[in-house]
mmCIF file of C-alpha atoms in Angstrom:
data_model
loop_
_atom_site.group_PDB
_atom_site.id
_atom_site.type_symbol
_atom_site.label_atom_id
_atom_site.label_comp_id
_atom_site.label_asym_id
_atom_site.label_seq_id
_atom_site.Cartn_x
_atom_site.Cartn_y
_atom_site.Cartn_z
ATOM 1 C CA MET F 1 -17.449 -12.086 60.486
ATOM 2 C CA ARG F 2 -17.563 -10.459 63.912
ATOM 3 C CA VAL F 3 -14.636 -10.231 66.347
ATOM 4 C CA SER F 4 -14.769 -8.670 69.818
ATOM 5 C CA VAL F 5 -11.800 -8.037 72.104
ATOM 6 C CA ALA F 6 -12.047 -6.868 75.710
ATOM 7 C CA HIS F 7 -9.837 -4.093 77.068
ATOM 8 C CA ARG F 8 -9.490 -1.900 80.147
ATOM 9 C CA LEU F 9 -9.070 1.433 78.370
ATOM 10 C CA GLY F 10 -11.322 4.395 77.889
ATOM 11 C CA ALA F 11 -12.685 4.838 74.378
ATOM 12 C CA GLY F 12 -10.268 7.716 73.657
ATOM 13 C CA GLU F 13 -7.138 5.783 74.556
ATOM 14 C CA ALA F 14 -8.446 2.688 72.768
ATOM 15 C CA ARG F 15 -8.928 4.751 69.607
ATOM 16 C CA GLU F 16 -5.405 6.204 69.858
ATOM 17 C CA ARG F 17 -3.903 2.741 70.254
ATOM 18 C CA LEU F 18 -5.932 1.358 67.354
ATOM 19 C CA GLU F 19 -4.839 4.201 65.072
ATOM 20 C CA ALA F 20 -1.157 3.758 66.029
ATOM 21 C CA GLY F 21 -1.450 -0.006 65.652
ATOM 22 C CA LEU F 22 -3.022 0.350 62.224
ATOM 23 C CA VAL F 23 -0.132 2.506 60.996
ATOM 24 C CA SER F 24 2.364 -0.029 62.350
ATOM 25 C CA MET F 25 0.488 -2.935 60.773
ATOM 26 C CA LEU F 26 0.302 -1.214 57.379
ATOM 27 C CA ASN F 27 4.049 -0.583 57.488
ATOM 28 C CA ARG F 28 4.667 -4.233 58.352
ATOM 29 C CA PHE F 29 2.504 -5.615 55.531
ATOM 30 C CA GLY F 30 3.748 -3.060 53.013
ATOM 31 C CA ASP F 31 2.798 -3.884 49.433
ATOM 32 C CA SER F 32 0.309 -6.644 50.250
ATOM 33 C CA VAL F 33 -2.256 -4.087 51.533
ATOM 34 C CA SER F 34 -3.505 -1.190 49.400
ATOM 35 C CA ASP F 35 -6.389 1.246 48.935
ATOM 36 C CA VAL F 36 -6.775 1.751 52.686
ATOM 37 C CA SER F 37 -9.684 3.957 53.692
ATOM 38 C CA ARG F 38 -11.104 4.697 57.129
ATOM 39 C CA GLU F 39 -13.495 7.284 58.429
ATOM 40 C CA TRP F 40 -14.442 7.806 62.056
ATOM 41 C CA GLU F 41 -17.870 8.964 63.121
ATOM 42 C CA GLY F 42 -17.883 9.166 66.893
ATOM 43 C CA ASP F 43 -16.661 5.836 68.209
ATOM 44 C CA THR F 44 -17.356 3.927 64.999
ATOM 45 C CA ALA F 45 -14.972 3.639 62.071
ATOM 46 C CA ARG F 46 -15.931 2.502 58.586
ATOM 47 C CA PHE F 47 -12.962 1.018 56.772
ATOM 48 C CA SER F 48 -11.966 -0.775 53.598
ATOM 49 C CA PHE F 49 -8.771 -2.065 52.011
ATOM 50 C CA ARG F 50 -7.429 -4.549 49.484
ATOM 51 C CA ALA F 51 -5.306 -7.460 50.686
ATOM 52 C CA GLN F 52 -3.997 -10.342 48.620
ATOM 53 C CA GLY F 53 -6.284 -9.200 45.800
ATOM 54 C CA PHE F 54 -9.407 -9.265 47.990
ATOM 55 C CA GLU F 55 -11.570 -6.265 48.869
ATOM 56 C CA VAL F 56 -12.353 -6.166 52.592
ATOM 57 C CA SER F 57 -14.639 -3.690 54.340
ATOM 58 C CA GLY F 58 -16.263 -3.330 57.691
ATOM 59 C CA LEU F 59 -16.941 -1.445 60.882
ATOM 60 C CA MET F 60 -14.949 -1.046 64.085
ATOM 61 C CA MET F 61 -16.979 -0.020 67.115
ATOM 62 C CA LEU F 62 -15.378 1.222 70.333
ATOM 63 C CA SER F 63 -17.011 1.167 73.709
ATOM 64 C CA GLU F 64 -15.882 1.040 77.295
ATOM 65 C CA GLY F 65 -14.363 -2.380 77.772
ATOM 66 C CA VAL F 66 -14.700 -3.842 74.265
ATOM 67 C CA VAL F 67 -13.816 -3.259 70.629
ATOM 68 C CA THR F 68 -15.926 -5.033 68.033
ATOM 69 C CA VAL F 69 -14.888 -5.425 64.406
ATOM 70 C CA GLU F 70 -17.340 -6.564 61.749
ATOM 71 C CA LEU F 71 -15.639 -7.644 58.522
ATOM 72 C CA LYS F 72 -17.308 -8.226 55.181
ATOM 73 C CA LEU F 73 -15.171 -10.849 53.512
ATOM 74 C CA PRO F 74 -15.441 -11.809 49.863
ATOM 75 C CA PHE F 75 -16.660 -15.342 49.276
ATOM 76 C CA ALA F 76 -13.216 -16.675 48.320
ATOM 77 C CA ALA F 77 -11.664 -15.307 51.539
ATOM 78 C CA ARG F 78 -14.218 -17.134 53.685
ATOM 79 C CA LEU F 79 -12.154 -20.286 53.213
ATOM 80 C CA PHE F 80 -9.615 -18.599 55.483
ATOM 81 C CA GLU F 81 -12.110 -17.194 57.981
ATOM 82 C CA GLY F 82 -10.688 -19.056 60.988
ATOM 83 C CA ARG F 83 -7.167 -17.853 60.271
ATOM 84 C CA ILE F 84 -8.354 -14.300 59.586
ATOM 85 C CA ARG F 85 -10.374 -14.269 62.823
ATOM 86 C CA ALA F 86 -7.356 -15.425 64.835
ATOM 87 C CA GLU F 87 -5.122 -12.791 63.213
ATOM 88 C CA VAL F 88 -7.614 -9.973 63.831
ATOM 89 C CA GLU F 89 -8.113 -11.021 67.475
ATOM 90 C CA GLY F 90 -4.361 -11.244 68.020
ATOM 91 C CA GLU F 91 -3.646 -7.846 66.456
ATOM 92 C CA LEU F 92 -6.437 -6.132 68.398
ATOM 93 C CA ASP F 93 -5.285 -7.731 71.644
ATOM 94 C CA LYS F 94 -1.698 -6.516 71.045
ATOM 95 C CA MET F 95 -2.881 -2.989 70.285
ATOM 96 C CA LEU F 96 -5.266 -2.687 73.212
ATOM 97 C CA ASN F 97 -3.779 -4.781 75.973
ATOM 98 C CA ALA F 98 -0.016 -4.329 75.612
ATOM 99 C CA ASN F 99 1.546 -2.289 78.379
#
């Protein structure tokens, strides 16, 4: 699954907002998310986590004007792909476009 969200930030500020937003989101979801891992290489982050018993992994790529997230969802989670896509888009938009 691929999600892209436009923004008007430089890559550095976008990365800072994404990192802060991730910490906030993890605090909000608490026990339902575990085994969080992320590693940045330039403007690309590889990440993985467990949520609701599912293993999720992917890439987040930053560039001027857009952030793209590619998620590898387990087969069972694909039933909820539309809802997951909407949630990811909404969270990214809040992180990147809130004043």
